[in-house]
Amino acid sequence: MMITKMNSGFRALSAGVALSLLLMAVPNAYAATPKDTLVEGFAFDDILSMDPAEAYELSAAEITGNTYSLLVRLDINDTSKIKGDLAESWTVSDDHLTYTFKLKPGLKFASGNPITAEDVAWSFERVIKLDKSPAFILTQFGLTGDNVTEKAKATDPNTFTFTVDKPYAPSFVLNCLTATVAEVVDKKLVLQHVKPATPSADYKYDNDFGNSWLKTGFAGSGPFKLREWRANEAVVLERNDNYYGEKPKLARVIYRFMKESSAQRLALENGDIDVARNLSPTDLASVEKNPQLASTNAPKGTIYYISLNQKNPNLAKPEVQQAFKYLVDYDAIGKTLIKGVGEVHQTFEPKGLLGALDENPFKLDVAKAKELLAKAGLPDGFSVTMDARSIEPDTGIATAIQQTLGQAGIKVEIIPGDGKQKLTKYRARNHDIYYGQWGNDYWDPHSNADTFTNNPDNSDAGTNKTLAWRNAWTTPELDKQTKAALFEVDTDKRAAMYREIQKKYLEASPFVFLYQQTEVAGYRKDIKDFKLGPSFDTNFVWPISK
C-alpha cells in the first residue's frame, strides 16, 4: 500500500524531493522505482566537471552525451558512419580544408533559446580559449585563440563553416566532431553566468566563458537536461520538452552513486534501482540466474592499462618497461577477474576500430622478467607505488599485478582512492605507476594513437597533456608515423599504418595494456529498450521505457 501511494504521487514531486526519497531507501527494503523514472546504480566518482569544454572523464561524457547536442554524431548501429544531429547536411571542399554545415531549422535549447550557427561558433571559441584538457581534439586542426573566430564561424544563422589547417582525411575530421568537446552550448544563457578573470601569461582573457557555472550547470539541447549533480551521490536528469528529436519516454533518469558491485546487485534484486552498471563477474552471474532480472553486454572501445612514469629513473629503463609486460598473469586475470566484463588485449587500439592489432604476445614469464631486470642493473628489483581506483575489478587486478611483480623482486605499494583523486594526481604527473582506463575521444584510430605517442613538450609546463605526456615519455618516430596516417585516404593503407605503429609500440613503450572492456549491465525485466553503446558517450537513455 505504501509503495502504491508513493508511486501515484511521485509525478507531482520535484526531482529534488524524488531524489531524496530514492536515496533514503533502505538497501534491503523493497522500494519500487516510479514508472516514469529510471534509476541506475553507477560508480561515477571520476566526474570533475559537467562543462563540455572541460569534462574529460568517462562518466561525465555519458551524462553530457545524453544532455547536449552535436553537429554530427556517431551512428551507433554502424560505427563506420556519421549522421547529422544539429546538422541537416554538410559538404567538404575539394581541397579538404573547409567543412560547411547547414543546421536543421527551428531548433531550440532546453532554455527555449533558438539554436543558431553563432551558438556553434561560440562553443568552438570557448573550447579553444579555455584550453582545458579535451581542447586538443579541436586545436589539432590549427585553431588558436587568435584565429578561432575566423576558422570556426557562422556565415548566416543556419550555416557554420569550419576551416582546418591541412587536408586531413574527411572521416577523421568528422569523427573528431562527434567528441563531447564539440557539444554545442547555449551562448545567450552561458553569457548570463560569465565571471570576470584577470588576464595573465597563461590565460589572456578577461572572463571565464561561463566555465565556473557550467562545472555544475547546464546549457544544452539534448533529449535530457541536467538538473543536479552531487559528487559521489547522484546525478539527476529531466526530460527536455524542447528537444527537437523523438522525445524521451521517461520523465527523469537518476544515477545513484554506488561503488560496490554487491551493493548494486542487492539494490537491483530489491527493486531499489532499475539498472546496475558496475557488476563484477560473480554478481553478474547471480543476476543472470534471477528470473526477475536480465543482463546485456557490449564490446567497448575502452582499454585498461598500467603506465610507468618516466620521471622515475627505474621505470625509465627500457628493460624494466619490457619486464613489466612479462610480470602480468594475463590468463588468470582473463579467466577470473574480468570474466564476462573484459577480454585480454595488449595494444592501444581496441578491437572493432580501424587498424586494431589483434595480437597478444606477452604472458607471465618471471624468469624472462628477471633477466631483463638484471640487464637494467636491478637484479634484486626495487620499490615503487601504484595508484589505483578503489573499485572492482580494478582493486583485484592491481593486487594480482602487485603479487606477480613481487615474484621478480619489485615491491609495489598500492595507493587506493576515488577516481577524482587518482586522475588529478595522474594529470599532474605525480605518480609512479598508474592503473586506469582510456576510452576513444572519437571513433577513429587516431584518437588512441595520438594520445599514446604525441608529446611535443615534455616539460611540466607542456600544454598538450596526452597520456604520453602524463607519463613523461617521448617517441618522435612513432609520433611522426601517427601523424602521417592522418592524411592517408585509402582505408586499407591507413589501417596497415596503424597496425605497424602498434607493433613497434609493443616492442618499446612504458605502457602495459591489460584488457578491453566488455561493458555489462543488469536490469529489471520491466525495462524496455535498454542498450549499451560502443563508446563511453553512447549509452543513451532517451529510448528507454518501463
Coordinates of C-alpha atoms in Angstrom, one line a residue:
M1 CA 0.0 0.0 0.0
M2 CA 2.7 2.5 0.9
I3 CA 4.5 1.7 -2.3
T4 CA 1.4 2.3 -4.4
K5 CA 0.8 5.7 -2.7
M6 CA 4.4 6.7 -3.3
N7 CA 4.3 5.8 -7.0
S8 CA 1.0 7.6 -7.6
G9 CA 2.1 10.8 -6.0
F10 CA 5.7 10.8 -7.3
R11 CA 4.9 12.7 -10.6
A12 CA 3.8 15.7 -8.6
L13 CA 7.1 15.9 -6.6
S14 CA 10.0 17.9 -7.7
A15 CA 13.1 16.0 -8.9
G16 CA 14.9 17.1 -5.8
V17 CA 12.3 15.6 -3.4
A18 CA 12.0 12.5 -5.6
L19 CA 15.8 12.0 -5.4
S20 CA 15.8 12.4 -1.6
L21 CA 13.1 9.7 -1.3
L22 CA 15.1 7.3 -3.5
L23 CA 18.4 8.0 -1.8
M24 CA 16.8 7.3 1.6
A25 CA 15.6 3.9 0.6
V26 CA 16.9 1.2 2.9
P27 CA 19.1 -1.1 0.7
N28 CA 17.3 -4.3 2.0
A29 CA 13.8 -2.9 1.8
Y30 CA 11.7 -3.2 -1.4
A31 CA 11.1 0.3 -2.8
A32 CA 9.9 0.1 -6.3
T33 CA 11.1 2.9 -8.5
P34 CA 8.4 5.2 -10.2
K35 CA 7.2 4.2 -13.7
D36 CA 8.4 7.5 -15.2
T37 CA 11.8 7.4 -13.6
L38 CA 14.9 5.2 -14.4
V39 CA 17.3 4.7 -11.5
E40 CA 20.8 3.4 -12.3
G41 CA 23.4 2.3 -9.8
F42 CA 26.6 3.7 -11.2
A43 CA 30.1 4.4 -9.8
F44 CA 30.8 7.8 -11.2
D45 CA 33.4 9.0 -8.8
D46 CA 35.6 10.2 -11.7
I47 CA 33.4 13.2 -12.6
L48 CA 35.2 16.6 -12.1
S49 CA 33.1 18.9 -14.3
M50 CA 30.0 18.9 -16.5
D51 CA 31.2 21.6 -18.8
P52 CA 31.7 20.0 -22.3
A53 CA 34.8 22.2 -22.8
E54 CA 36.4 20.7 -19.7
A55 CA 34.8 17.4 -18.9
Y56 CA 37.2 14.6 -19.8
E57 CA 36.1 11.7 -17.7
L58 CA 34.2 8.6 -18.9
S59 CA 31.2 9.1 -16.6
A60 CA 30.9 12.8 -17.4
A61 CA 30.9 12.0 -21.1
E62 CA 28.0 9.6 -20.6
I63 CA 26.0 12.4 -18.9
T64 CA 26.8 15.1 -21.5
G65 CA 26.2 12.6 -24.3
N66 CA 22.5 12.5 -23.1
T67 CA 22.1 16.2 -22.4
Y68 CA 24.0 18.1 -25.2
S69 CA 23.7 18.0 -28.9
L70 CA 26.5 18.0 -31.5
L71 CA 26.7 19.0 -35.2
V72 CA 27.2 15.3 -36.0
R73 CA 27.0 12.0 -34.1
L74 CA 28.5 8.5 -34.4
D75 CA 25.9 6.1 -35.9
I76 CA 25.9 3.5 -33.1
N77 CA 24.3 1.0 -35.5
D78 CA 27.2 1.3 -37.9
T79 CA 30.2 2.9 -36.4
S80 CA 31.8 3.4 -39.8
K81 CA 29.2 6.1 -40.5
I82 CA 28.5 9.6 -39.2
K83 CA 24.9 11.0 -39.0
G84 CA 23.6 14.5 -38.5
D85 CA 22.5 15.8 -35.2
L86 CA 22.0 19.5 -35.2
A87 CA 23.4 19.5 -38.8
E88 CA 20.9 18.7 -41.5
S89 CA 23.7 18.4 -44.1
W90 CA 27.3 19.2 -44.7
T91 CA 29.8 19.5 -47.5
V92 CA 33.6 19.3 -47.7
S93 CA 35.6 21.4 -50.1
D94 CA 37.6 19.8 -52.9
D95 CA 40.9 20.7 -51.1
H96 CA 39.6 19.0 -47.8
L97 CA 40.1 22.2 -45.9
T98 CA 36.6 23.7 -45.4
Y99 CA 33.6 22.0 -43.9
T100 CA 30.2 23.7 -44.3
F101 CA 27.3 22.6 -42.1
K102 CA 23.6 23.6 -42.6
L103 CA 21.6 23.4 -39.4
K104 CA 18.1 21.9 -39.1
P105 CA 15.5 24.7 -38.9
G106 CA 13.6 25.6 -35.8
L107 CA 15.9 24.1 -33.2
K108 CA 15.8 25.2 -29.6
F109 CA 17.9 24.8 -26.5
A110 CA 16.3 23.5 -23.3
S111 CA 16.1 27.1 -22.2
G112 CA 13.8 27.9 -25.2
N113 CA 16.5 30.0 -26.9
P114 CA 16.9 29.3 -30.6
I115 CA 19.9 27.2 -31.7
T116 CA 21.9 29.2 -34.3
A117 CA 25.2 28.8 -36.1
E118 CA 26.5 31.5 -33.8
D119 CA 26.0 29.2 -30.8
V120 CA 28.1 26.5 -32.6
A121 CA 30.8 29.0 -33.4
W122 CA 30.9 30.4 -29.9
S123 CA 31.0 26.8 -28.5
F124 CA 34.2 26.2 -30.5
E125 CA 35.6 29.6 -29.5
R126 CA 35.2 28.9 -25.7
V127 CA 36.8 25.5 -26.0
I128 CA 39.9 26.9 -27.7
K129 CA 40.2 29.9 -25.4
L130 CA 39.6 28.0 -22.2
D131 CA 42.1 25.4 -23.4
K132 CA 41.1 22.7 -20.9
S133 CA 42.2 19.0 -21.2
P134 CA 40.0 18.0 -24.2
A135 CA 40.7 21.1 -26.2
F136 CA 43.4 19.4 -28.2
I137 CA 40.8 17.5 -30.2
L138 CA 40.0 20.8 -31.9
T139 CA 43.3 22.6 -31.6
Q140 CA 45.0 19.9 -33.6
F141 CA 43.3 21.4 -36.6
G142 CA 45.3 24.6 -36.2
L143 CA 42.8 26.5 -34.1
T144 CA 44.2 29.1 -31.7
G145 CA 42.7 31.8 -29.5
D146 CA 43.8 34.3 -32.2
N147 CA 42.3 32.6 -35.2
V148 CA 39.3 30.6 -34.0
T149 CA 36.7 33.3 -34.8
E150 CA 37.8 33.1 -38.4
K151 CA 38.3 29.4 -38.6
A152 CA 35.1 28.4 -36.9
K153 CA 32.3 30.9 -37.7
A154 CA 28.7 31.4 -38.6
T155 CA 28.2 32.7 -42.1
D156 CA 24.5 33.1 -41.6
P157 CA 22.1 32.0 -38.8
N158 CA 21.9 28.4 -40.1
T159 CA 25.3 27.9 -41.7
F160 CA 28.6 27.1 -39.8
T161 CA 31.9 26.8 -41.5
F162 CA 35.0 25.1 -40.1
T163 CA 38.4 25.5 -41.8
V164 CA 41.2 23.2 -40.9
D165 CA 44.9 23.8 -41.5
K166 CA 45.7 20.7 -43.5
P167 CA 43.9 18.3 -45.9
Y168 CA 43.1 15.6 -43.4
A169 CA 41.1 12.5 -44.3
P170 CA 37.5 13.9 -44.0
S171 CA 36.4 10.9 -42.0
F172 CA 38.9 11.8 -39.3
V173 CA 37.7 15.4 -39.1
L174 CA 34.0 14.4 -38.8
N175 CA 34.8 11.7 -36.3
C176 CA 36.5 14.4 -34.1
L177 CA 33.4 16.5 -34.3
T178 CA 31.5 13.6 -32.6
A179 CA 33.6 14.1 -29.5
T180 CA 31.9 15.5 -26.4
V181 CA 34.2 18.6 -26.5
A182 CA 32.3 19.6 -29.7
E183 CA 29.0 19.7 -27.9
V184 CA 27.1 22.9 -28.5
V185 CA 26.2 25.2 -25.6
D186 CA 23.6 28.0 -25.3
K187 CA 25.6 31.2 -25.8
K188 CA 22.9 33.5 -24.5
L189 CA 22.3 31.5 -21.4
V190 CA 26.0 30.9 -20.6
L191 CA 26.8 34.6 -21.0
Q192 CA 24.4 35.4 -18.2
H193 CA 26.8 33.4 -15.9
V194 CA 30.2 34.6 -17.0
K195 CA 32.6 35.6 -14.3
P196 CA 35.4 38.1 -14.7
A197 CA 39.0 36.9 -14.9
T198 CA 42.4 38.6 -14.6
P199 CA 44.5 38.2 -17.7
S200 CA 47.9 36.6 -17.1
A201 CA 50.7 35.0 -19.0
D202 CA 48.9 31.7 -19.0
Y203 CA 45.3 33.0 -19.6
K204 CA 44.9 36.2 -21.6
Y205 CA 41.1 36.6 -21.5
D206 CA 39.1 38.8 -19.1
N207 CA 36.3 36.3 -18.4
D208 CA 35.9 32.6 -17.8
F209 CA 33.4 32.0 -20.6
G210 CA 31.0 30.6 -18.0
N211 CA 33.2 27.7 -17.0
S212 CA 32.7 28.2 -13.3
W213 CA 29.0 28.0 -13.7
L214 CA 29.0 25.1 -16.3
K215 CA 31.0 22.9 -14.0
T216 CA 27.7 22.0 -12.3
G217 CA 25.3 24.0 -14.6
F218 CA 23.6 23.1 -17.8
A219 CA 23.2 24.9 -21.2
G220 CA 22.4 22.2 -23.7
S221 CA 19.7 21.0 -26.1
G222 CA 19.9 17.2 -25.8
P223 CA 17.0 14.8 -25.0
F224 CA 17.5 15.3 -21.3
K225 CA 18.7 18.3 -19.2
L226 CA 20.9 18.1 -16.2
R227 CA 19.0 19.1 -13.1
E228 CA 21.6 18.2 -10.5
W229 CA 25.0 16.6 -9.9
R230 CA 26.0 15.8 -6.3
A231 CA 29.6 14.5 -6.3
N232 CA 29.7 10.8 -5.2
E233 CA 26.0 10.9 -4.5
A234 CA 23.7 11.4 -7.5
V235 CA 23.2 12.8 -11.0
V236 CA 19.6 13.8 -11.9
L237 CA 18.4 14.3 -15.5
E238 CA 15.0 15.6 -16.5
R239 CA 13.3 15.3 -19.9
N240 CA 13.9 18.2 -22.2
D241 CA 10.5 19.1 -23.7
N242 CA 12.2 21.4 -26.2
Y243 CA 14.2 18.6 -27.7
Y244 CA 13.8 18.5 -31.5
G245 CA 14.0 14.8 -31.9
E246 CA 12.0 11.9 -30.6
K247 CA 11.0 12.8 -27.0
P248 CA 12.3 10.6 -24.2
K249 CA 9.7 8.3 -22.8
L250 CA 10.9 8.8 -19.2
A251 CA 10.4 12.0 -17.2
R252 CA 13.7 11.6 -15.4
V253 CA 16.8 9.5 -15.0
I254 CA 18.6 9.3 -11.7
Y255 CA 22.2 7.9 -11.4
R256 CA 22.7 6.8 -7.8
F257 CA 26.4 6.6 -6.8
M258 CA 27.0 3.1 -5.8
K259 CA 30.6 2.0 -5.6
E260 CA 30.4 -1.7 -4.7
S261 CA 29.2 -4.3 -7.2
S262 CA 27.4 -6.3 -4.4
A263 CA 25.5 -3.2 -3.3
Q264 CA 24.3 -2.7 -6.9
R265 CA 23.2 -6.3 -7.2
L266 CA 21.3 -6.2 -4.0
A267 CA 19.6 -2.9 -4.8
L268 CA 18.7 -4.3 -8.2
E269 CA 17.2 -7.5 -6.7
N270 CA 15.2 -5.4 -4.2
G271 CA 13.9 -3.1 -6.8
D272 CA 15.7 0.0 -5.4
I273 CA 17.3 0.6 -8.7
D274 CA 16.3 -0.4 -12.3
V275 CA 19.8 -0.9 -13.7
A276 CA 23.2 -2.0 -12.2
R277 CA 26.1 -0.7 -14.2
N278 CA 29.3 -1.9 -12.4
L279 CA 28.8 -5.6 -11.8
S280 CA 31.7 -8.0 -11.0
P281 CA 31.7 -11.4 -12.8
T282 CA 30.3 -13.0 -9.6
D283 CA 27.4 -10.6 -9.3
L284 CA 26.7 -10.7 -13.0
A285 CA 26.4 -14.5 -12.8
S286 CA 23.9 -14.0 -9.9
V287 CA 21.8 -11.5 -11.9
E288 CA 21.7 -13.9 -14.9
K289 CA 20.2 -16.6 -12.6
N290 CA 17.4 -14.4 -11.3
P291 CA 14.1 -14.7 -13.3
Q292 CA 13.1 -11.1 -12.5
L293 CA 16.3 -9.7 -13.9
A294 CA 18.1 -9.7 -17.3
S295 CA 21.6 -8.6 -18.4
T296 CA 23.2 -7.2 -21.5
N297 CA 26.7 -6.5 -22.7
A298 CA 28.6 -4.7 -25.5
P299 CA 32.2 -4.6 -26.5
K300 CA 33.5 -1.2 -25.6
G301 CA 36.3 0.9 -27.0
T302 CA 37.8 1.2 -23.5
I303 CA 41.3 -0.1 -22.8
Y304 CA 42.7 -0.8 -19.3
Y305 CA 46.4 -0.4 -18.8
I306 CA 49.2 0.4 -16.3
S307 CA 51.6 3.1 -17.2
L308 CA 55.1 3.8 -15.9
N309 CA 56.1 7.4 -15.2
Q310 CA 59.4 8.1 -16.9
K311 CA 60.3 10.6 -14.1
N312 CA 61.1 7.6 -12.0
P313 CA 64.6 6.6 -13.1
N314 CA 64.0 2.9 -12.6
L315 CA 60.8 2.9 -14.6
A316 CA 62.5 4.9 -17.4
K317 CA 64.8 1.9 -18.2
P318 CA 63.6 0.1 -21.4
E319 CA 64.4 -3.3 -19.9
V320 CA 62.3 -2.5 -16.9
Q321 CA 59.4 -1.5 -19.2
Q322 CA 59.6 -4.8 -21.0
A323 CA 60.0 -6.7 -17.8
F324 CA 56.7 -5.4 -16.5
K325 CA 54.9 -6.8 -19.6
Y326 CA 56.1 -10.3 -18.5
L327 CA 55.0 -9.8 -14.9
V328 CA 51.3 -9.8 -15.5
D329 CA 49.3 -13.1 -15.3
Y330 CA 47.0 -12.2 -18.2
D331 CA 45.5 -15.7 -18.4
A332 CA 44.5 -15.7 -14.7
I333 CA 43.1 -12.2 -14.9
G334 CA 41.1 -13.1 -18.0
K335 CA 39.7 -16.3 -16.5
T336 CA 38.7 -14.8 -13.2
L337 CA 38.8 -11.1 -12.5
I338 CA 37.4 -9.9 -15.9
K339 CA 35.4 -13.0 -16.9
G340 CA 32.4 -11.6 -18.8
V341 CA 33.4 -8.0 -18.4
G342 CA 36.6 -7.8 -20.4
E343 CA 38.9 -9.6 -22.9
V344 CA 42.7 -9.7 -22.7
H345 CA 44.0 -7.2 -25.2
Q346 CA 47.6 -5.9 -25.3
T347 CA 47.6 -3.0 -27.8
F348 CA 46.2 0.5 -27.6
E349 CA 43.7 0.3 -30.4
P350 CA 40.5 -1.6 -29.3
K351 CA 39.2 -4.4 -31.4
G352 CA 36.5 -3.1 -33.7
L353 CA 38.3 0.1 -34.6
L354 CA 40.1 0.6 -38.0
G355 CA 43.7 -0.8 -37.8
A356 CA 43.4 -2.6 -34.4
L357 CA 46.1 -5.1 -34.0
D358 CA 44.8 -8.4 -32.6
E359 CA 48.0 -9.8 -31.1
N360 CA 48.7 -10.7 -27.5
P361 CA 52.4 -11.6 -27.4
F362 CA 53.0 -11.3 -23.7
K363 CA 52.4 -13.9 -20.9
L364 CA 53.6 -14.3 -17.4
D365 CA 57.3 -15.2 -17.5
V366 CA 59.1 -14.4 -14.3
A367 CA 62.4 -15.8 -15.5
K368 CA 62.5 -13.6 -18.6
A369 CA 61.4 -10.6 -16.5
K370 CA 64.3 -11.2 -14.1
E371 CA 66.8 -11.4 -17.0
L372 CA 65.5 -8.0 -18.2
L373 CA 65.8 -6.5 -14.7
A374 CA 69.3 -7.8 -14.4
K375 CA 70.2 -6.2 -17.7
A376 CA 68.8 -2.9 -16.3
G377 CA 71.1 -3.2 -13.3
L378 CA 68.3 -4.1 -11.0
P379 CA 68.7 -7.8 -10.3
D380 CA 67.1 -7.5 -6.8
G381 CA 64.2 -5.4 -8.0
F382 CA 63.1 -2.1 -6.4
S383 CA 60.3 -0.5 -4.6
V384 CA 57.6 1.6 -6.3
T385 CA 54.0 2.8 -5.8
M386 CA 50.9 2.2 -7.9
D387 CA 47.8 4.4 -7.9
A388 CA 44.5 2.5 -8.5
R389 CA 40.9 3.4 -8.2
S390 CA 39.0 1.8 -5.3
I391 CA 36.5 -0.1 -7.4
E392 CA 36.3 -3.6 -8.7
P393 CA 37.7 -5.2 -10.7
D394 CA 40.5 -2.5 -10.5
T395 CA 41.4 -3.4 -6.9
G396 CA 41.6 -7.1 -7.6
I397 CA 43.7 -6.6 -10.7
A398 CA 46.0 -4.2 -9.0
T399 CA 46.5 -6.7 -6.2
A400 CA 47.2 -9.5 -8.7
I401 CA 49.8 -7.4 -10.5
Q402 CA 51.4 -6.5 -7.2
Q403 CA 51.7 -10.2 -6.4
T404 CA 53.3 -11.1 -9.8
L405 CA 55.7 -8.1 -9.7
G406 CA 56.8 -9.3 -6.3
Q407 CA 57.9 -12.6 -7.8
A408 CA 60.7 -10.6 -9.5
G409 CA 61.6 -8.5 -6.5
I410 CA 59.5 -5.4 -7.5
K411 CA 57.8 -4.3 -4.2
V412 CA 54.7 -2.4 -5.0
E413 CA 52.7 -0.3 -2.6
I414 CA 49.1 0.2 -3.9
I415 CA 47.7 3.7 -3.2
P416 CA 43.9 3.4 -3.4
G417 CA 41.5 6.3 -3.9
D418 CA 38.4 7.5 -5.8
G419 CA 38.5 8.4 -9.5
K420 CA 38.8 12.1 -9.0
Q421 CA 41.8 11.7 -6.6
K422 CA 43.6 9.4 -8.9
L423 CA 43.0 11.4 -12.1
T424 CA 44.1 14.6 -10.5
K425 CA 47.4 13.1 -9.4
Y426 CA 47.9 11.4 -12.8
R427 CA 47.3 14.6 -14.7
A428 CA 49.9 16.3 -12.5
R429 CA 52.5 13.5 -13.4
N430 CA 53.0 12.8 -9.7
H431 CA 52.5 9.0 -9.9
D432 CA 54.9 6.1 -10.2
I433 CA 52.6 3.6 -11.7
Y434 CA 49.0 4.4 -12.7
Y435 CA 46.4 1.7 -13.3
G436 CA 43.5 3.1 -15.2
Q437 CA 41.4 3.1 -18.3
W438 CA 41.2 5.0 -21.6
G439 CA 38.3 5.3 -24.0
N440 CA 38.4 6.8 -27.5
D441 CA 37.6 10.5 -27.6
Y442 CA 36.1 9.8 -31.0
W443 CA 35.7 6.7 -33.2
D444 CA 38.8 7.0 -35.2
P445 CA 42.2 5.2 -34.7
H446 CA 44.0 8.5 -34.4
S447 CA 42.3 9.2 -31.1
N448 CA 44.3 6.5 -29.3
A449 CA 47.4 6.6 -31.5
D450 CA 47.8 10.3 -30.8
T451 CA 47.4 10.2 -27.0
F452 CA 49.8 7.3 -26.7
T453 CA 52.5 8.7 -28.9
N454 CA 52.2 12.5 -29.1
N455 CA 54.3 14.6 -26.6
P456 CA 55.8 17.7 -28.3
D457 CA 56.7 19.4 -25.0
N458 CA 57.7 17.0 -22.2
S459 CA 58.2 19.8 -19.6
D460 CA 55.7 20.1 -16.7
A461 CA 54.5 23.2 -18.4
G462 CA 53.6 21.3 -21.6
T463 CA 50.0 22.1 -22.7
N464 CA 49.4 19.0 -24.9
K465 CA 48.6 16.7 -22.0
T466 CA 48.3 13.4 -23.7
L467 CA 48.9 10.1 -22.0
A468 CA 52.4 10.0 -23.4
W469 CA 52.9 13.4 -21.7
R470 CA 51.4 12.3 -18.4
N471 CA 54.0 9.6 -18.2
A472 CA 56.9 11.9 -19.4
W473 CA 57.6 9.7 -22.4
T474 CA 58.5 10.8 -25.9
T475 CA 58.6 8.8 -29.1
P476 CA 59.3 11.1 -32.0
E477 CA 59.4 8.4 -34.7
L478 CA 56.1 6.8 -33.8
D479 CA 54.5 10.3 -33.4
K480 CA 55.7 11.1 -36.9
Q481 CA 54.1 7.9 -38.3
T482 CA 50.9 8.5 -36.4
K483 CA 50.6 12.0 -38.0
A484 CA 51.3 10.6 -41.4
A485 CA 48.4 8.2 -41.1
L486 CA 46.0 11.2 -40.8
F487 CA 46.4 12.0 -44.5
E488 CA 46.0 8.6 -46.0
V489 CA 42.6 8.4 -47.6
D490 CA 42.9 4.8 -48.7
T491 CA 41.3 2.9 -45.8
D492 CA 43.3 -0.3 -46.2
K493 CA 46.6 1.5 -46.3
R494 CA 45.6 3.7 -43.3
A495 CA 44.7 0.6 -41.3
A496 CA 48.1 -1.0 -42.1
M497 CA 49.9 2.1 -40.9
Y498 CA 48.2 1.9 -37.5
R499 CA 49.0 -1.8 -37.2
E500 CA 52.6 -1.1 -37.8
I501 CA 52.7 1.6 -35.1
Q502 CA 51.2 -0.8 -32.6
K503 CA 53.7 -3.5 -33.4
K504 CA 56.5 -1.1 -32.7
Y505 CA 54.7 0.1 -29.5
L506 CA 54.7 -3.5 -28.2
E507 CA 58.5 -3.6 -28.6
A508 CA 59.2 -0.5 -26.6
S509 CA 56.8 1.7 -24.5
P510 CA 56.1 2.4 -20.8
F511 CA 52.5 1.1 -21.2
V512 CA 51.3 -2.3 -20.3
F513 CA 47.9 -3.0 -21.9
L514 CA 45.8 -5.4 -20.0
Y515 CA 42.3 -5.8 -21.4
Q516 CA 39.5 -4.3 -23.5
Q517 CA 36.2 -3.7 -21.6
T518 CA 33.1 -5.6 -22.3
E519 CA 30.6 -3.4 -20.7
V520 CA 27.8 -5.2 -18.8
A521 CA 24.7 -4.2 -17.0
G522 CA 21.9 -5.9 -15.1
Y523 CA 18.4 -4.6 -15.3
R524 CA 14.9 -5.4 -14.2
K525 CA 12.7 -7.1 -16.8
D526 CA 10.2 -4.3 -16.9
I527 CA 12.8 -2.0 -18.5
K528 CA 12.4 -1.8 -22.3
D529 CA 15.0 -0.8 -25.0
F530 CA 17.9 -0.5 -22.6
K531 CA 21.1 -0.8 -24.7
L532 CA 24.8 -0.2 -24.2
G533 CA 26.6 1.8 -26.9
P534 CA 30.0 1.1 -28.4
S535 CA 31.7 4.1 -26.7
F536 CA 31.6 5.7 -23.2
D537 CA 29.4 8.6 -24.5
T538 CA 26.9 6.5 -26.4
N539 CA 25.0 4.8 -23.5
F540 CA 21.8 6.7 -24.5
V541 CA 18.9 6.7 -22.1
W542 CA 16.3 8.5 -24.1
P543 CA 14.9 5.4 -25.9
I544 CA 14.3 3.6 -22.6
S545 CA 10.8 3.0 -21.2
K546 CA 9.3 1.0 -18.4

